[in-house]
Amino acid sequence: MTRPMKLGAVIITMGNRPDELRALLDSVTAQHGDRIEVVVVGNGAPVPDVPAGVRTVELPENLGIPGGRNVGIEAFGPCGADVDALLFLDDDGLLPNRDTAELCRQAFAADPKLGIVTFRIADPETGVTQRRHVPRLRAADPMRSSRVTTFLGGANAVRTKVIAEVGPLPEDFFYAHEETDLAWRALDAGWMIDYRADMVLNHPTTAPSRHAVYHRMVARNRVWLARRNLPAPLVPLYTGVWLLLTLVRRPSPPALKAWFGGFREGWTTPCGTRRPMKWRTVWRLTRLGRPPVI
């Protein structure tokens, strides 16, 4: 008989939400099936008290979201090799259903080319899923599962073979678009990504702009994302479309100033290793409903 997939979980924390973290850990422990080994990474902060059996890593400085998650990955061996897949969960999230881990195991076992599963994020009070949390253009119905071209950073499961093949999250991004960078590399390597409406993470409704660095990081990392991953003719198209969309959305003057500062930074600073995706991957993204210019 084939053994059940072994799952681990990576949670990064700034140490400022101890009650929410404890509730999340309890919800992971309550999952059906084999025990999920958990690593909590204190990203430049002490880790609050955690239950026995939960491993912790405390970093002396904040490495950003991708940097902190990469440390968590390596806690499971090189590229997470000690487990078959890793759950990445926000520390103020909660798994309300006890079968989420088992659904992940079943999904990966049924489809050997499925590399990433992204969960549906729902507000715990209202049950509402924000449109921006449905990672596709046709986002009106969050209850519809589908193949997608990116995933949600704090509510997902990644097969560790993907990380071993295409590499970890881009640490220099610090915050924003690191998931799409990994997603594009995974798709270029032949893996698939599923959005599953039946796998739920409860998370309070928040605005991404609550982060002070939001507008600068979003703009800079959009440019880095294109420079790192897109064929040369698509780089100006992708960045130009996002420039126009930003102007149409009419952000406040301070936000727009920060955005343009980040946009300029994206062109004038190193973006990391450039590995442009194959044109057949561009076509795959287009067939999945999101050509890599929008």
mmCIF file of C-alpha atoms in Angstrom:
data_model
loop_
_atom_site.group_PDB
_atom_site.id
_atom_site.type_symbol
_atom_site.label_atom_id
_atom_site.label_comp_id
_atom_site.label_asym_id
_atom_site.label_seq_id
_atom_site.Cartn_x
_atom_site.Cartn_y
_atom_site.Cartn_z
ATOM 1 C CA MET A 1 0.000 0.000 0.000
ATOM 2 C CA THR A 2 1.124 3.568 -0.732
ATOM 3 C CA ARG A 3 1.901 5.440 2.458
ATOM 4 C CA PRO A 4 -0.073 8.621 3.187
ATOM 5 C CA MET A 5 1.629 11.826 2.163
ATOM 6 C CA LYS A 6 3.629 13.336 4.992
ATOM 7 C CA LEU A 7 2.679 16.953 5.645
ATOM 8 C CA GLY A 8 4.479 19.712 7.490
ATOM 9 C CA ALA A 9 3.416 23.269 8.239
ATOM 10 C CA VAL A 10 5.385 26.513 8.255
ATOM 11 C CA ILE A 11 4.062 29.512 10.187
ATOM 12 C CA ILE A 12 5.973 32.771 10.498
ATOM 13 C CA THR A 13 5.179 35.226 13.259
ATOM 14 C CA MET A 14 6.229 38.604 14.559
ATOM 15 C CA GLY A 15 5.251 37.441 18.035
ATOM 16 C CA ASN A 16 2.426 39.984 18.311
ATOM 17 C CA ARG A 17 -0.558 37.644 17.931
ATOM 18 C CA PRO A 18 -0.062 34.922 20.536
ATOM 19 C CA ASP A 19 -3.747 34.071 20.964
ATOM 20 C CA GLU A 20 -4.375 33.811 17.233
ATOM 21 C CA LEU A 21 -1.208 31.747 16.787
ATOM 22 C CA ARG A 22 -2.281 29.315 19.496
ATOM 23 C CA ALA A 23 -5.729 28.932 17.916
ATOM 24 C CA LEU A 24 -4.137 28.232 14.525
ATOM 25 C CA LEU A 25 -1.808 25.631 16.001
ATOM 26 C CA ASP A 26 -4.748 23.946 17.719
ATOM 27 C CA SER A 27 -6.609 23.836 14.397
ATOM 28 C CA VAL A 28 -3.601 22.196 12.724
ATOM 29 C CA THR A 29 -3.380 19.614 15.509
ATOM 30 C CA ALA A 30 -7.088 18.858 15.085
ATOM 31 C CA GLN A 31 -6.697 17.854 11.422
ATOM 32 C CA HIS A 32 -7.734 14.328 10.505
ATOM 33 C CA GLY A 33 -5.089 11.839 9.455
ATOM 34 C CA ASP A 34 -1.446 11.577 10.385
ATOM 35 C CA ARG A 35 0.137 14.194 12.596
ATOM 36 C CA ILE A 36 1.384 17.349 10.880
ATOM 37 C CA GLU A 37 4.786 18.473 12.081
ATOM 38 C CA VAL A 38 4.834 22.241 12.610
ATOM 39 C CA VAL A 39 7.650 24.787 12.569
ATOM 40 C CA VAL A 40 6.990 28.326 13.816
ATOM 41 C CA VAL A 41 9.542 30.909 12.695
ATOM 42 C CA GLY A 42 9.953 34.054 14.795
ATOM 43 C CA ASN A 43 10.793 36.573 12.087
ATOM 44 C CA GLY A 44 13.030 38.942 14.033
ATOM 45 C CA ALA A 45 10.941 38.419 17.172
ATOM 46 C CA PRO A 46 10.618 35.856 19.973
ATOM 47 C CA VAL A 47 8.128 33.071 19.397
ATOM 48 C CA PRO A 48 5.248 33.075 21.931
ATOM 49 C CA ASP A 49 4.571 29.962 23.978
ATOM 50 C CA VAL A 50 3.566 27.070 21.727
ATOM 51 C CA PRO A 51 2.293 23.565 22.501
ATOM 52 C CA ALA A 52 4.718 20.736 23.116
ATOM 53 C CA GLY A 53 5.939 19.158 19.903
ATOM 54 C CA VAL A 54 5.887 22.374 17.883
ATOM 55 C CA ARG A 55 9.386 23.306 16.728
ATOM 56 C CA THR A 56 10.491 26.929 16.758
ATOM 57 C CA VAL A 57 13.180 28.967 15.041
ATOM 58 C CA GLU A 58 13.918 32.526 16.186
ATOM 59 C CA LEU A 59 15.643 34.790 13.673
ATOM 60 C CA PRO A 60 17.708 37.764 14.912
ATOM 61 C CA GLU A 61 16.207 40.013 12.233
ATOM 62 C CA ASN A 62 13.087 40.210 10.107
ATOM 63 C CA LEU A 63 13.901 38.520 6.783
ATOM 64 C CA GLY A 64 10.531 39.368 5.267
ATOM 65 C CA ILE A 65 7.793 36.923 4.381
ATOM 66 C CA PRO A 66 9.657 34.869 1.755
ATOM 67 C CA GLY A 67 12.863 34.848 3.798
ATOM 68 C CA GLY A 68 11.063 33.662 6.910
ATOM 69 C CA ARG A 69 9.184 30.969 5.022
ATOM 70 C CA ASN A 70 12.385 29.751 3.372
ATOM 71 C CA VAL A 71 13.921 29.274 6.824
ATOM 72 C CA GLY A 72 10.849 27.253 7.755
ATOM 73 C CA ILE A 73 11.232 25.126 4.637
ATOM 74 C CA GLU A 74 14.852 24.290 5.473
ATOM 75 C CA ALA A 75 13.821 23.253 8.988
ATOM 76 C CA PHE A 76 12.321 20.208 7.242
ATOM 77 C CA GLY A 77 15.603 19.340 5.560
ATOM 78 C CA PRO A 78 17.034 20.623 2.260
ATOM 79 C CA CYS A 79 14.112 22.040 0.253
ATOM 80 C CA GLY A 80 11.758 20.494 2.836
ATOM 81 C CA ALA A 81 12.728 16.961 1.817
ATOM 82 C CA ASP A 82 11.679 15.413 5.143
ATOM 83 C CA VAL A 83 8.016 15.825 4.152
ATOM 84 C CA ASP A 84 6.043 15.462 0.924
ATOM 85 C CA ALA A 85 4.233 18.809 1.107
ATOM 86 C CA LEU A 86 4.232 21.903 3.276
ATOM 87 C CA LEU A 87 1.303 24.008 4.422
ATOM 88 C CA PHE A 88 2.055 27.735 4.631
ATOM 89 C CA LEU A 89 -0.377 29.446 6.981
ATOM 90 C CA ASP A 90 -0.748 33.025 8.256
ATOM 91 C CA ASP A 91 -0.347 33.227 12.021
ATOM 92 C CA ASP A 92 -3.711 34.976 12.402
ATOM 93 C CA GLY A 93 -5.522 32.393 10.286
ATOM 94 C CA LEU A 94 -7.450 29.315 11.365
ATOM 95 C CA LEU A 95 -8.393 26.034 9.703
ATOM 96 C CA PRO A 96 -12.118 25.754 10.550
ATOM 97 C CA ASN A 97 -12.581 22.325 8.970
ATOM 98 C CA ARG A 98 -10.796 19.240 10.243
ATOM 99 C CA ASP A 99 -10.484 17.595 6.822
ATOM 100 C CA THR A 100 -8.349 20.234 5.063
ATOM 101 C CA ALA A 101 -5.074 18.339 5.433
ATOM 102 C CA GLU A 102 -6.697 15.120 4.253
ATOM 103 C CA LEU A 103 -8.128 16.910 1.210
ATOM 104 C CA CYS A 104 -4.608 18.141 0.426
ATOM 105 C CA ARG A 105 -3.223 14.623 0.627
ATOM 106 C CA GLN A 106 -5.963 13.343 -1.657
ATOM 107 C CA ALA A 107 -5.458 16.144 -4.180
ATOM 108 C CA PHE A 108 -1.715 15.597 -4.462
ATOM 109 C CA ALA A 109 -2.067 11.813 -4.584
ATOM 110 C CA ALA A 110 -4.681 11.989 -7.359
ATOM 111 C CA ASP A 111 -2.646 14.292 -9.618
ATOM 112 C CA PRO A 112 1.133 13.754 -9.774
ATOM 113 C CA LYS A 113 1.580 17.056 -11.664
ATOM 114 C CA LEU A 114 -0.300 19.105 -9.093
ATOM 115 C CA GLY A 115 2.393 21.146 -7.389
ATOM 116 C CA ILE A 116 0.520 23.782 -5.394
ATOM 117 C CA VAL A 117 -2.930 24.004 -3.810
ATOM 118 C CA THR A 118 -4.252 27.407 -2.766
ATOM 119 C CA PHE A 119 -7.052 27.605 -0.196
ATOM 120 C CA ARG A 120 -10.112 29.820 -0.071
ATOM 121 C CA ILE A 121 -9.733 32.602 2.509
ATOM 122 C CA ALA A 122 -12.960 33.501 4.318
ATOM 123 C CA ASP A 123 -13.718 36.086 6.981
ATOM 124 C CA PRO A 124 -14.516 34.219 10.223
ATOM 125 C CA GLU A 125 -17.431 36.519 11.084
ATOM 126 C CA THR A 126 -19.166 36.891 7.719
ATOM 127 C CA GLY A 127 -17.837 33.945 5.707
ATOM 128 C CA VAL A 128 -17.132 36.374 2.857
ATOM 129 C CA THR A 129 -14.187 35.755 0.541
ATOM 130 C CA GLN A 130 -12.702 38.978 -0.790
ATOM 131 C CA ARG A 131 -12.385 39.195 -4.556
ATOM 132 C CA ARG A 132 -8.630 39.743 -4.296
ATOM 133 C CA HIS A 133 -8.332 36.385 -2.524
ATOM 134 C CA VAL A 134 -9.558 34.476 -5.578
ATOM 135 C CA PRO A 135 -6.362 34.133 -7.641
ATOM 136 C CA ARG A 136 -7.843 34.428 -11.119
ATOM 137 C CA LEU A 137 -9.383 37.126 -13.291
ATOM 138 C CA ARG A 138 -12.886 35.617 -13.197
ATOM 139 C CA ALA A 139 -13.227 36.015 -9.442
ATOM 140 C CA ALA A 140 -16.958 36.688 -9.047
ATOM 141 C CA ASP A 141 -17.689 33.186 -7.719
ATOM 142 C CA PRO A 142 -15.222 32.265 -4.952
ATOM 143 C CA MET A 143 -17.006 28.934 -4.455
ATOM 144 C CA ARG A 144 -15.811 27.664 -7.852
ATOM 145 C CA SER A 145 -12.607 25.660 -7.751
ATOM 146 C CA SER A 146 -10.317 25.846 -10.781
ATOM 147 C CA ARG A 147 -6.827 25.692 -12.164
ATOM 148 C CA VAL A 148 -5.050 29.001 -11.556
ATOM 149 C CA THR A 149 -1.736 30.693 -12.304
ATOM 150 C CA THR A 150 -0.760 31.922 -8.834
ATOM 151 C CA PHE A 151 -1.603 31.243 -5.194
ATOM 152 C CA LEU A 152 -2.220 32.907 -1.826
ATOM 153 C CA GLY A 153 0.900 33.132 0.306
ATOM 154 C CA GLY A 154 -0.582 32.460 3.739
ATOM 155 C CA ALA A 155 -3.114 29.786 2.781
ATOM 156 C CA ASN A 156 -1.613 27.076 0.624
ATOM 157 C CA ALA A 157 0.125 23.738 0.355
ATOM 158 C CA VAL A 158 3.216 23.186 -1.802
ATOM 159 C CA ARG A 159 4.656 19.849 -2.837
ATOM 160 C CA THR A 160 8.286 19.900 -1.704
ATOM 161 C CA LYS A 161 9.404 18.418 -5.041
ATOM 162 C CA VAL A 162 8.416 21.762 -6.561
ATOM 163 C CA ILE A 163 10.780 23.641 -4.256
ATOM 164 C CA ALA A 164 13.566 21.147 -4.941
ATOM 165 C CA GLU A 165 13.088 21.566 -8.702
ATOM 166 C CA VAL A 166 12.530 25.306 -9.129
ATOM 167 C CA GLY A 167 14.010 26.792 -5.965
ATOM 168 C CA PRO A 168 12.578 28.608 -2.932
ATOM 169 C CA LEU A 169 10.721 31.881 -2.611
ATOM 170 C CA PRO A 170 12.685 34.981 -3.713
ATOM 171 C CA GLU A 171 13.985 36.393 -0.442
ATOM 172 C CA ASP A 172 14.883 39.825 -1.821
ATOM 173 C CA PHE A 173 11.193 40.502 -2.506
ATOM 174 C CA PHE A 174 10.662 40.754 1.294
ATOM 175 C CA TYR A 175 6.908 41.261 0.832
ATOM 176 C CA ALA A 176 4.526 41.051 -2.178
ATOM 177 C CA HIS A 177 4.454 38.925 -5.340
ATOM 178 C CA GLU A 178 6.857 36.280 -4.065
ATOM 179 C CA GLU A 179 4.077 33.712 -4.571
ATOM 180 C CA THR A 180 3.622 34.615 -8.237
ATOM 181 C CA ASP A 181 7.374 34.359 -8.799
ATOM 182 C CA LEU A 182 7.353 30.802 -7.436
ATOM 183 C CA ALA A 183 4.112 30.002 -9.270
ATOM 184 C CA TRP A 184 5.480 31.082 -12.656
ATOM 185 C CA ARG A 185 8.647 29.030 -12.136
ATOM 186 C CA ALA A 186 6.573 26.012 -11.141
ATOM 187 C CA LEU A 187 4.282 26.347 -14.150
ATOM 188 C CA ASP A 188 7.307 26.713 -16.422
ATOM 189 C CA ALA A 189 8.604 23.413 -15.030
ATOM 190 C CA GLY A 190 5.319 21.675 -15.875
ATOM 191 C CA TRP A 191 3.570 21.759 -12.490
ATOM 192 C CA MET A 192 -0.067 22.798 -12.030
ATOM 193 C CA ILE A 193 -1.781 24.973 -9.405
ATOM 194 C CA ASP A 194 -5.326 24.478 -8.101
ATOM 195 C CA TYR A 195 -7.592 26.889 -6.251
ATOM 196 C CA ARG A 196 -9.811 24.797 -3.966
ATOM 197 C CA ALA A 197 -12.914 26.446 -2.573
ATOM 198 C CA ASP A 198 -13.499 23.518 -0.196
ATOM 199 C CA MET A 199 -10.182 24.044 1.585
ATOM 200 C CA VAL A 200 -10.757 27.041 3.831
ATOM 201 C CA LEU A 201 -8.580 29.276 5.957
ATOM 202 C CA ASN A 202 -10.466 31.702 8.154
ATOM 203 C CA HIS A 203 -8.733 35.078 8.227
ATOM 204 C CA PRO A 204 -10.005 38.496 9.340
ATOM 205 C CA THR A 205 -10.797 40.858 6.477
ATOM 206 C CA THR A 206 -7.940 43.324 6.159
ATOM 207 C CA ALA A 207 -6.571 45.739 3.576
ATOM 208 C CA PRO A 208 -3.127 44.894 2.180
ATOM 209 C CA SER A 209 -2.190 48.568 2.447
ATOM 210 C CA ARG A 210 -2.087 48.133 6.245
ATOM 211 C CA HIS A 211 1.570 47.297 5.682
ATOM 212 C CA ALA A 212 3.643 50.497 5.616
ATOM 213 C CA VAL A 213 5.805 49.200 2.780
ATOM 214 C CA TYR A 214 2.881 48.014 0.654
ATOM 215 C CA HIS A 215 2.859 50.500 -2.237
ATOM 216 C CA ARG A 216 6.625 50.595 -2.728
ATOM 217 C CA MET A 217 7.063 46.825 -2.478
ATOM 218 C CA VAL A 218 4.151 46.053 -4.779
ATOM 219 C CA ALA A 219 5.527 48.329 -7.495
ATOM 220 C CA ARG A 220 9.168 47.280 -7.148
ATOM 221 C CA ASN A 221 8.389 43.580 -7.051
ATOM 222 C CA ARG A 222 6.070 43.777 -10.080
ATOM 223 C CA VAL A 223 9.030 45.019 -12.097
ATOM 224 C CA TRP A 224 11.388 42.433 -10.589
ATOM 225 C CA LEU A 225 8.837 39.698 -11.294
ATOM 226 C CA ALA A 226 8.708 40.653 -14.969
ATOM 227 C CA ARG A 227 12.457 41.128 -15.335
ATOM 228 C CA ARG A 228 13.167 37.749 -13.725
ATOM 229 C CA ASN A 229 10.560 35.619 -15.443
ATOM 230 C CA LEU A 230 9.068 37.019 -18.651
ATOM 231 C CA PRO A 231 10.354 36.811 -22.215
ATOM 232 C CA ALA A 232 11.897 40.171 -23.129
ATOM 233 C CA PRO A 233 9.027 41.419 -25.380
ATOM 234 C CA LEU A 234 6.505 40.913 -22.540
ATOM 235 C CA VAL A 235 8.430 42.812 -19.841
ATOM 236 C CA PRO A 236 7.380 46.327 -20.986
ATOM 237 C CA LEU A 237 3.845 45.099 -21.729
ATOM 238 C CA TYR A 238 3.373 43.632 -18.257
ATOM 239 C CA THR A 239 4.843 46.598 -16.395
ATOM 240 C CA GLY A 240 3.028 49.089 -18.647
ATOM 241 C CA VAL A 241 -0.350 47.468 -18.025
ATOM 242 C CA TRP A 242 0.193 47.612 -14.254
ATOM 243 C CA LEU A 243 1.269 51.243 -14.488
ATOM 244 C CA LEU A 244 -1.993 52.093 -16.259
ATOM 245 C CA LEU A 245 -4.078 50.063 -13.797
ATOM 246 C CA THR A 246 -2.464 51.863 -10.875
ATOM 247 C CA LEU A 247 -3.271 55.268 -12.372
ATOM 248 C CA VAL A 248 -6.869 54.220 -13.102
ATOM 249 C CA ARG A 249 -7.324 53.186 -9.462
ATOM 250 C CA ARG A 250 -6.352 56.730 -8.392
ATOM 251 C CA PRO A 251 -4.396 56.074 -5.193
ATOM 252 C CA SER A 252 -3.762 58.920 -2.788
ATOM 253 C CA PRO A 253 -0.833 61.244 -3.590
ATOM 254 C CA PRO A 254 1.413 59.733 -0.852
ATOM 255 C CA ALA A 255 0.563 56.216 -2.039
ATOM 256 C CA LEU A 256 1.226 57.132 -5.663
ATOM 257 C CA LYS A 257 4.549 58.719 -4.726
ATOM 258 C CA ALA A 258 5.589 55.542 -2.893
ATOM 259 C CA TRP A 259 4.400 53.426 -5.826
ATOM 260 C CA PHE A 260 6.449 55.376 -8.367
ATOM 261 C CA GLY A 261 9.465 55.200 -6.057
ATOM 262 C CA GLY A 262 9.137 51.427 -5.991
ATOM 263 C CA PHE A 263 8.541 51.267 -9.752
ATOM 264 C CA ARG A 264 11.769 53.185 -10.355
ATOM 265 C CA GLU A 265 13.602 50.994 -7.853
ATOM 266 C CA GLY A 266 12.444 47.908 -9.726
ATOM 267 C CA TRP A 267 14.244 49.062 -12.870
ATOM 268 C CA THR A 268 17.404 50.370 -11.221
ATOM 269 C CA THR A 269 18.246 47.616 -8.728
ATOM 270 C CA PRO A 270 19.276 43.959 -9.253
ATOM 271 C CA CYS A 271 16.287 41.619 -9.567
ATOM 272 C CA GLY A 272 18.137 38.344 -9.072
ATOM 273 C CA THR A 273 18.786 35.635 -11.622
ATOM 274 C CA ARG A 274 16.844 36.035 -14.852
ATOM 275 C CA ARG A 275 15.253 32.819 -16.141
ATOM 276 C CA PRO A 276 12.625 33.789 -18.734
ATOM 277 C CA MET A 277 9.765 31.331 -19.050
ATOM 278 C CA LYS A 278 9.275 29.374 -22.235
ATOM 279 C CA TRP A 279 6.776 30.698 -24.778
ATOM 280 C CA ARG A 280 4.754 27.517 -24.351
ATOM 281 C CA THR A 281 4.381 28.511 -20.684
ATOM 282 C CA VAL A 282 3.084 31.907 -21.800
ATOM 283 C CA TRP A 283 0.503 30.013 -23.846
ATOM 284 C CA ARG A 284 -0.375 27.785 -20.877
ATOM 285 C CA LEU A 285 -0.942 30.851 -18.712
ATOM 286 C CA THR A 286 -3.124 32.324 -21.442
ATOM 287 C CA ARG A 287 -5.189 29.142 -21.737
ATOM 288 C CA LEU A 288 -5.624 29.138 -17.944
ATOM 289 C CA GLY A 289 -7.218 32.575 -18.258
ATOM 290 C CA ARG A 290 -4.387 34.885 -17.234
ATOM 291 C CA PRO A 291 -1.839 35.768 -19.926
ATOM 292 C CA PRO A 292 1.287 37.182 -18.278
ATOM 293 C CA VAL A 293 0.620 40.764 -19.285
ATOM 294 C CA ILE A 294 -2.176 41.358 -16.744
#
